[in-house]
Amino acid sequence: MGSRLSAPGPQEKRFAAYIEGLANAAGHEDRHAPLKNYCKGLLLPGERKSMEPMAARLDPDNVQPMRQSLHHLVANAPWSDQTLLDEVRNHVFPTMQKQGPVVAWIVDDTGFPKKGTHSVGVARQYCGQVGKQDNCRVAVSLSVATWSSSLPIAYRLYLPKEWAEDAKRREKTEVPKEVVFQTKPDIALDQIRAAVAANLERGVVLADTARP
């Protein structure tokens, strides 16, 4: 007798619904399949998560078309990262609350070591991963936390002043005109105000020493 594939279990069904929600939040239908592929590429085994190796794992026989599809989604498609974060929050947050109340809102700045000078926001600045000044990019985030879990609800790349005031570099990397220099504390305050406006369950705001 031939082998039969087992029916999806509850976890598989929940995960499929979660990914479908993200795809819908990305907007136009032509973004749905690329976003699902991108999520799958991030989850597949393999240390490197850049476009080329992800495309090779996703579709070994059509690497370049897959790479172009992923690249277009990330670099050119006009979806909103905050809309996707809101979809994640709407899906995950109610489950967190069933296990306990919100106790904290956590502000954090996360550094990502990066070589070169061309990636948006890269500069010599404090990087938490290495514990010193280094070439990196930094993102400011706000997470809600219970005693047992936490969830990022806002996440924004920090644009250093030398980037914000460099018109040629902004144009080359297509930094939107509305993105201006803000200190990390100012970005965090905007994220907190948005969370308050969304009427999220409140918690004590936690943050470490601020670095502009």
PDB file of C-alpha atoms in Angstrom, residues 92-198:
ATOM      1  CA  VAL A  92      -0.974  36.401  19.769  1.00  0.00           C
ATOM      2  CA  PHE A  93      -1.880  38.909  22.480  1.00  0.00           C
ATOM      3  CA  PRO A  94      -5.260  37.392  23.490  1.00  0.00           C
ATOM      4  CA  THR A  95      -3.558  34.027  24.070  1.00  0.00           C
ATOM      5  CA  MET A  96      -0.914  35.716  26.239  1.00  0.00           C
ATOM      6  CA  GLN A  97      -3.607  37.410  28.315  1.00  0.00           C
ATOM      7  CA  LYS A  98      -5.309  34.071  29.028  1.00  0.00           C
ATOM      8  CA  GLN A  99      -2.139  32.994  30.861  1.00  0.00           C
ATOM      9  CA  GLY A 100      -1.811  36.146  32.945  1.00  0.00           C
ATOM     10  CA  PRO A 101      -2.091  39.947  32.945  1.00  0.00           C
ATOM     11  CA  VAL A 102       0.346  42.354  31.348  1.00  0.00           C
ATOM     12  CA  VAL A 103       2.934  43.432  33.894  1.00  0.00           C
ATOM     13  CA  ALA A 104       5.346  45.526  31.800  1.00  0.00           C
ATOM     14  CA  TRP A 105       5.933  47.459  28.612  1.00  0.00           C
ATOM     15  CA  ILE A 106       9.579  46.932  27.688  1.00  0.00           C
ATOM     16  CA  VAL A 107      11.544  49.482  25.662  1.00  0.00           C
ATOM     17  CA  ASP A 108      14.712  48.149  24.062  1.00  0.00           C
ATOM     18  CA  ASP A 109      17.297  49.098  21.464  1.00  0.00           C
ATOM     19  CA  THR A 110      18.840  46.159  19.641  1.00  0.00           C
ATOM     20  CA  GLY A 111      22.108  46.415  17.721  1.00  0.00           C
ATOM     21  CA  PHE A 112      22.918  44.257  14.698  1.00  0.00           C
ATOM     22  CA  PRO A 113      26.626  44.089  13.758  1.00  0.00           C
ATOM     23  CA  LYS A 114      27.017  45.003  10.089  1.00  0.00           C
ATOM     24  CA  LYS A 115      30.030  45.407   7.837  1.00  0.00           C
ATOM     25  CA  GLY A 116      30.232  48.123   5.188  1.00  0.00           C
ATOM     26  CA  THR A 117      28.587  51.530   4.960  1.00  0.00           C
ATOM     27  CA  HIS A 118      25.721  51.091   2.474  1.00  0.00           C
ATOM     28  CA  SER A 119      22.910  49.473   4.488  1.00  0.00           C
ATOM     29  CA  VAL A 120      20.368  52.024   5.742  1.00  0.00           C
ATOM     30  CA  GLY A 121      21.243  53.261   9.225  1.00  0.00           C
ATOM     31  CA  VAL A 122      24.570  51.496   9.528  1.00  0.00           C
ATOM     32  CA  ALA A 123      27.122  53.504  11.520  1.00  0.00           C
ATOM     33  CA  ARG A 124      29.696  53.172  14.256  1.00  0.00           C
ATOM     34  CA  GLN A 125      27.528  53.245  17.370  1.00  0.00           C
ATOM     35  CA  TYR A 126      26.888  51.275  20.543  1.00  0.00           C
ATOM     36  CA  CYS A 127      25.967  47.657  19.781  1.00  0.00           C
ATOM     37  CA  GLY A 128      24.504  45.593  22.613  1.00  0.00           C
ATOM     38  CA  GLN A 129      25.444  42.287  20.974  1.00  0.00           C
ATOM     39  CA  VAL A 130      29.151  43.073  21.287  1.00  0.00           C
ATOM     40  CA  GLY A 131      28.906  45.398  24.297  1.00  0.00           C
ATOM     41  CA  LYS A 132      30.811  48.306  22.759  1.00  0.00           C
ATOM     42  CA  GLN A 133      30.925  50.837  19.914  1.00  0.00           C
ATOM     43  CA  ASP A 134      30.988  48.996  16.605  1.00  0.00           C
ATOM     44  CA  ASN A 135      29.718  49.141  13.038  1.00  0.00           C
ATOM     45  CA  CYS A 136      26.047  48.171  13.303  1.00  0.00           C
ATOM     46  CA  ARG A 137      22.419  49.042  12.775  1.00  0.00           C
ATOM     47  CA  VAL A 138      20.050  49.646  15.696  1.00  0.00           C
ATOM     48  CA  ALA A 139      16.306  49.110  16.049  1.00  0.00           C
ATOM     49  CA  VAL A 140      14.078  50.508  18.804  1.00  0.00           C
ATOM     50  CA  SER A 141      11.247  48.263  19.958  1.00  0.00           C
ATOM     51  CA  LEU A 142       8.369  48.187  22.412  1.00  0.00           C
ATOM     52  CA  SER A 143       7.167  44.855  23.805  1.00  0.00           C
ATOM     53  CA  VAL A 144       4.297  43.938  26.105  1.00  0.00           C
ATOM     54  CA  ALA A 145       5.115  41.314  28.701  1.00  0.00           C
ATOM     55  CA  THR A 146       3.320  39.016  31.122  1.00  0.00           C
ATOM     56  CA  TRP A 147       5.171  37.010  33.757  1.00  0.00           C
ATOM     57  CA  SER A 148       5.597  34.159  31.263  1.00  0.00           C
ATOM     58  CA  SER A 149       5.894  35.724  27.788  1.00  0.00           C
ATOM     59  CA  SER A 150       6.556  38.893  25.814  1.00  0.00           C
ATOM     60  CA  LEU A 151       5.577  40.206  22.377  1.00  0.00           C
ATOM     61  CA  PRO A 152       7.097  43.041  20.286  1.00  0.00           C
ATOM     62  CA  ILE A 153       4.297  45.404  19.223  1.00  0.00           C
ATOM     63  CA  ALA A 154       6.420  48.172  17.662  1.00  0.00           C
ATOM     64  CA  TYR A 155       9.784  48.021  15.923  1.00  0.00           C
ATOM     65  CA  ARG A 156      11.594  50.789  14.086  1.00  0.00           C
ATOM     66  CA  LEU A 157      15.049  51.205  12.594  1.00  0.00           C
ATOM     67  CA  TYR A 158      17.020  54.041  14.171  1.00  0.00           C
ATOM     68  CA  LEU A 159      18.418  56.465  11.576  1.00  0.00           C
ATOM     69  CA  PRO A 160      21.579  58.166  12.913  1.00  0.00           C
ATOM     70  CA  LYS A 161      21.927  61.902  12.381  1.00  0.00           C
ATOM     71  CA  GLU A 162      24.717  61.482   9.814  1.00  0.00           C
ATOM     72  CA  TRP A 163      22.308  59.387   7.759  1.00  0.00           C
ATOM     73  CA  ALA A 164      19.287  61.633   8.246  1.00  0.00           C
ATOM     74  CA  GLU A 165      21.212  64.689   7.038  1.00  0.00           C
ATOM     75  CA  ASP A 166      22.935  63.018   4.051  1.00  0.00           C
ATOM     76  CA  ALA A 167      20.663  63.741   1.069  1.00  0.00           C
ATOM     77  CA  LYS A 168      22.701  61.703  -1.434  1.00  0.00           C
ATOM     78  CA  ARG A 169      22.804  58.617   0.737  1.00  0.00           C
ATOM     79  CA  ARG A 170      19.084  58.926   1.547  1.00  0.00           C
ATOM     80  CA  GLU A 171      18.224  59.173  -2.146  1.00  0.00           C
ATOM     81  CA  LYS A 172      20.425  56.232  -3.101  1.00  0.00           C
ATOM     82  CA  THR A 173      18.876  53.947  -0.475  1.00  0.00           C
ATOM     83  CA  GLU A 174      15.326  55.364  -0.923  1.00  0.00           C
ATOM     84  CA  VAL A 175      14.839  56.505   2.660  1.00  0.00           C
ATOM     85  CA  PRO A 176      11.319  58.072   2.721  1.00  0.00           C
ATOM     86  CA  LYS A 177      11.252  61.876   2.979  1.00  0.00           C
ATOM     87  CA  GLU A 178       9.002  61.741   6.028  1.00  0.00           C
ATOM     88  CA  VAL A 179      11.657  59.820   7.998  1.00  0.00           C
ATOM     89  CA  VAL A 180      13.637  62.418   9.953  1.00  0.00           C
ATOM     90  CA  PHE A 181      16.198  62.154  12.725  1.00  0.00           C
ATOM     91  CA  GLN A 182      14.799  61.142  16.093  1.00  0.00           C
ATOM     92  CA  THR A 183      16.698  60.064  19.159  1.00  0.00           C
ATOM     93  CA  LYS A 184      16.022  56.567  20.430  1.00  0.00           C
ATOM     94  CA  PRO A 185      14.048  57.887  23.446  1.00  0.00           C
ATOM     95  CA  ASP A 186      11.879  59.966  21.085  1.00  0.00           C
ATOM     96  CA  ILE A 187      11.167  56.899  18.930  1.00  0.00           C
ATOM     97  CA  ALA A 188      10.272  54.938  22.054  1.00  0.00           C
ATOM     98  CA  LEU A 189       7.911  57.695  23.247  1.00  0.00           C
ATOM     99  CA  ASP A 190       6.109  57.604  19.891  1.00  0.00           C
ATOM    100  CA  GLN A 191       5.724  53.829  20.245  1.00  0.00           C
ATOM    101  CA  ILE A 192       4.356  54.196  23.780  1.00  0.00           C
ATOM    102  CA  ARG A 193       1.873  56.871  22.672  1.00  0.00           C
ATOM    103  CA  ALA A 194       0.640  54.576  19.883  1.00  0.00           C
ATOM    104  CA  ALA A 195       0.191  51.711  22.369  1.00  0.00           C
ATOM    105  CA  VAL A 196      -1.782  54.007  24.693  1.00  0.00           C
ATOM    106  CA  ALA A 197      -3.959  55.148  21.770  1.00  0.00           C
ATOM    107  CA  ALA A 198      -4.632  51.475  20.938  1.00  0.00           C
TER     108      ALA A 198
END
